[in-house]
C-alpha positions in Angstrom: 37.8 44.9 -40.7 40.6 47.5 -40.6 43.7 46.0 -39.2 45.2 49.3 -38.3 44.9 50.0 -34.5 45.6 53.5 -33.4 43.6 54.0 -30.1 42.9 51.5 -27.4 40.5 52.1 -24.4 41.3 50.2 -21.2 38.3 50.4 -18.9 40.4 50.6 -15.7 42.1 53.4 -13.8 45.6 54.3 -15.1 48.4 52.4 -13.3 50.1 54.5 -10.7 53.5 53.0 -11.6 55.3 53.6 -14.9 56.0 49.9 -15.2 52.9 48.6 -16.9 52.6 46.2 -19.8 50.1 48.6 -21.4 52.8 51.3 -21.6 55.2 48.8 -23.1 52.6 47.8 -25.8 51.9 51.5 -26.5 55.6 52.1 -27.2 56.2 48.9 -29.1 53.3 49.2 -31.5 53.0 53.0 -31.7 49.4 53.0 -30.4 47.6 55.3 -28.0 46.4 53.6 -24.8 43.7 55.5 -22.9 42.7 54.5 -19.4 39.0 55.4 -18.9 36.9 53.3 -16.5 33.3 52.7 -17.5 32.4 52.1 -13.9 33.3 53.8 -10.6 32.9 52.9 -6.9 30.7 54.8 -4.6 31.1 54.2 -0.8 28.2 53.2 1.4 28.3 55.4 4.6 28.0 54.1 8.1 24.4 55.2 8.5 23.4 53.3 5.5 25.5 50.3 6.4 23.8 50.0 9.8 20.5 49.3 8.0 21.9 45.9 7.1 22.1 45.1 10.8 25.6 43.5 10.5 28.0 43.8 13.3 31.7 43.6 12.1 32.7 42.2 15.5 30.3 39.3 15.3 32.6 37.8 12.7 35.9 36.0 13.3 37.2 36.1 9.7 36.8 38.1 6.6 36.9 37.0 2.9 38.3 39.5 0.4 37.8 39.1 -3.3 39.2 42.5 -4.3 41.5 45.2 -3.0 38.5 47.6 -3.2 36.7 45.4 -0.6 39.7 45.8 1.7 39.6 49.6 1.5 35.9 49.8 2.2 36.0 47.3 5.1 38.6 49.3 7.0 37.0 52.6 6.0 33.7 51.5 7.4 35.3 50.1 10.6 36.7 53.6 11.2 33.4 55.3 10.5 31.7 52.8 12.8 34.4 53.4 15.4 35.0 49.6 15.5 38.4 48.4 16.5 39.2 45.3 14.4 40.8 42.7 16.8 44.3 41.3 16.1 42.8 37.8 16.2 40.8 38.5 13.0 41.6 36.1 10.2 41.7 37.1 6.5 41.1 34.9 3.5 42.0 36.3 0.2 41.4 35.0 -3.4 44.8 36.1 -4.6 48.3 36.7 -3.2 48.1 40.3 -4.5 45.0 41.0 -2.5 46.6 39.4 0.6 49.7 41.6 0.3 47.5 44.7 -0.1 46.3 44.0 3.5 49.7 45.4 4.6 48.2 48.9 4.0 46.1 48.3 7.0 47.5 45.6 9.2 50.8 43.9 10.1 51.2 41.0 7.7 51.2 37.7 9.7 50.9 34.5 7.8 49.2 32.7 10.7 46.1 34.8 10.1 46.2 35.5 6.4 45.3 32.7 3.9 45.3 32.7 0.1 45.8 30.1 -2.7 48.7 30.5 -5.1 46.3 29.7 -8.0 44.1 32.7 -7.5 41.0 30.5 -7.8 38.0 30.7 -5.5 37.7 26.9 -5.5 41.2 26.6 -4.1 40.5 29.3 -1.5 37.7 27.0 -0.2 40.4 24.5 0.8 41.6 27.0 3.5 38.0 28.0 4.4 37.0 24.3 4.9 40.0 23.9 7.3 38.6 26.8 9.3 34.9 25.9 9.0 34.0 27.0 12.5 34.7 30.6 11.8 31.9 33.1 11.2 32.9 34.8 7.9 32.2 38.4 6.7 32.3 39.0 3.0 32.5 42.7 2.0 31.0 43.1 -1.5 29.6 45.6 -4.0 25.9 45.9 -4.6 26.7 44.2 -7.9 28.7 41.0 -7.3 29.2 37.4 -8.4 27.6 34.6 -6.5 30.2 31.9 -7.2 31.7 32.2 -3.7 28.4 32.4 -2.0 27.3 29.1 -3.7 30.5 27.4 -2.5 30.0 28.6 1.0 26.4 27.4 1.0 27.3 24.0 -0.3 29.8 23.5 2.5 27.4 25.0 5.1 29.9 27.7 6.1 28.5 30.4 8.4 28.8 33.9 6.8 27.3 37.3 6.3 27.4 39.2 3.0 27.9 42.9 3.7 27.4 45.5 0.9 30.0 48.2 1.6 30.2 50.0 -1.8 28.3 50.4 -5.0 29.4 49.8 -8.6 27.9 52.6 -10.8 28.2 53.7 -14.3 31.0 56.3 -14.9 29.1 58.4 -17.4 30.8 59.9 -20.5 30.4 63.6 -21.0 28.7 64.8 -24.2 31.9 66.3 -25.5 34.0 63.2 -24.9 35.2 61.8 -28.2 34.5 58.1 -28.5 36.7 56.9 -31.4 38.5 53.9 -30.1 39.7 50.9 -32.3 39.7 48.5 -29.3 37.7 48.5 -26.1 38.9 46.3 -23.2 36.5 45.3 -20.4 37.0 43.6 -17.1 33.5 43.2 -15.6 29.9 42.8 -16.8 29.2 46.2 -15.2 31.5 47.7 -17.8 29.4 46.3 -20.6 26.2 47.6 -18.9 27.8 51.1 -18.7 28.8 51.0 -22.4 25.2 50.4 -23.4 23.9 53.0 -20.9 26.3 55.6 -22.2 25.9 54.7 -25.9 22.4 53.1 -26.3 22.8 53.2 -30.1 26.3 51.7 -30.1 27.1 49.8 -33.2 30.3 47.7 -33.0 31.1 47.5 -36.8 34.9 47.5 -36.9 35.5 48.2 -33.2 37.3 45.3 -31.5 36.1 44.3 -28.0 38.3 42.4 -25.5 37.2 40.9 -22.2 38.8 39.5 -19.1 37.1 36.7 -17.3 34.2 34.3 -18.2 31.5 36.5 -16.7 32.6 39.5 -18.8 32.9 37.5 -21.9 29.3 36.2 -21.3 28.1 39.8 -20.8 29.6 40.8 -24.2 27.9 38.0 -26.0 24.6 38.5 -24.2 24.6 42.1 -25.3 24.8 40.9 -28.9 28.3 42.2 -29.4 31.3 40.4 -31.1 34.1 39.3 -28.8 37.4 39.6 -30.6 40.0 39.3 -27.8 39.4 37.0 -24.8 41.5 36.4 -21.7 42.5 34.5 -19.7 43.3 31.5 -21.9 46.2 28.9 -21.9 48.3 31.1 -24.2 47.4 34.5 -22.7 46.9 34.5 -18.9 46.4 38.3 -18.8 44.6 40.9 -20.8 47.8 42.5 -21.9 49.1 39.2 -23.2 46.0 38.6 -25.2 46.1 42.2 -26.5 49.7 41.9 -27.6 49.0 38.5 -29.2 46.3 40.1 -31.3 48.4 43.1 -32.2 51.2 40.8 -33.4 48.9 39.4 -36.0 47.9 42.7 -37.5 50.7 45.2 -36.9 54.5 45.4 -37.0 56.4 46.8 -34.0 57.5 50.4 -34.5 60.3 50.0 -31.9 62.0 47.4 -29.9 59.9 48.3 -26.9 60.6 46.8 -23.5 60.3 43.2 -22.5 
C-alpha cells in the first residue's frame, strides 16, 4: 500500500468557519482535503407531512438527535402555520445540538436538556425524569433505531415524525474520483459510494469511518476499514486521521495546534 497521501475526501459539507482541524491537517501534511458529501438532505413538504397524521401540538417535548432535525422541525412548523408554545421542552443528544436551538428559540435551561457525554443512553436519564411527556422525534426516512428501542423499553410515549429524506448525492460523469483516503460518517454514505461506483475496487484507497454503524456498513460492503473513530485514543475523525498520517508522512510545516 502506498504510504503517500495526497488527496483526502471528507464526505461532509465544507466547514463555514476557517477554524477547522481538517484545514490544519491539510497545511501540516501538505495534503489536499476535499469536502464532498455523498448524501444530501431533501425536505418533506407540509402536504406530504400531513399524510403521517401527526400534530406537532399534540406533543409536549421534542427529542433532537441532529442539527438537521432542528432545522426541519421549525421549517415544517412554519409551513404548517403552527406556533410552537414556549412551554415546549427540548431533549438533545449533545450540547452542540442544544446550543444550536438558539437559532430558533431563546435558550432557557429549564426546558432544554442534554447529557454532557453525548450518549443517547445518558439522555434517557433526563427523559425518564420526564416520563409523562408526549415526545416527538423528528427523523430522516433513514435513521437509527437505538433511541426508539430505549423509549419502547421504558414505555415512553412518543411519535416518530419523518421530516426529511437522506438521498444519494450523485457524482457527475466528469467528476474525477482519485482520492487516497475516503472518510465516511454514516451508513448512507457507504450506500451512496456503491450506488455511484458499483464497480468500486478499494485496492490502495484507505477508508475511514466515524461511529459503529458506519464501521459496520463498511465491513458489510466487503470493504477494508483502515481508520476508525471514535476510539480511546482518537475521539474524533480528525484525531484518527492525523494519527494515521503521523505513521506514514512527515509534516511539511509546523501547522497550527
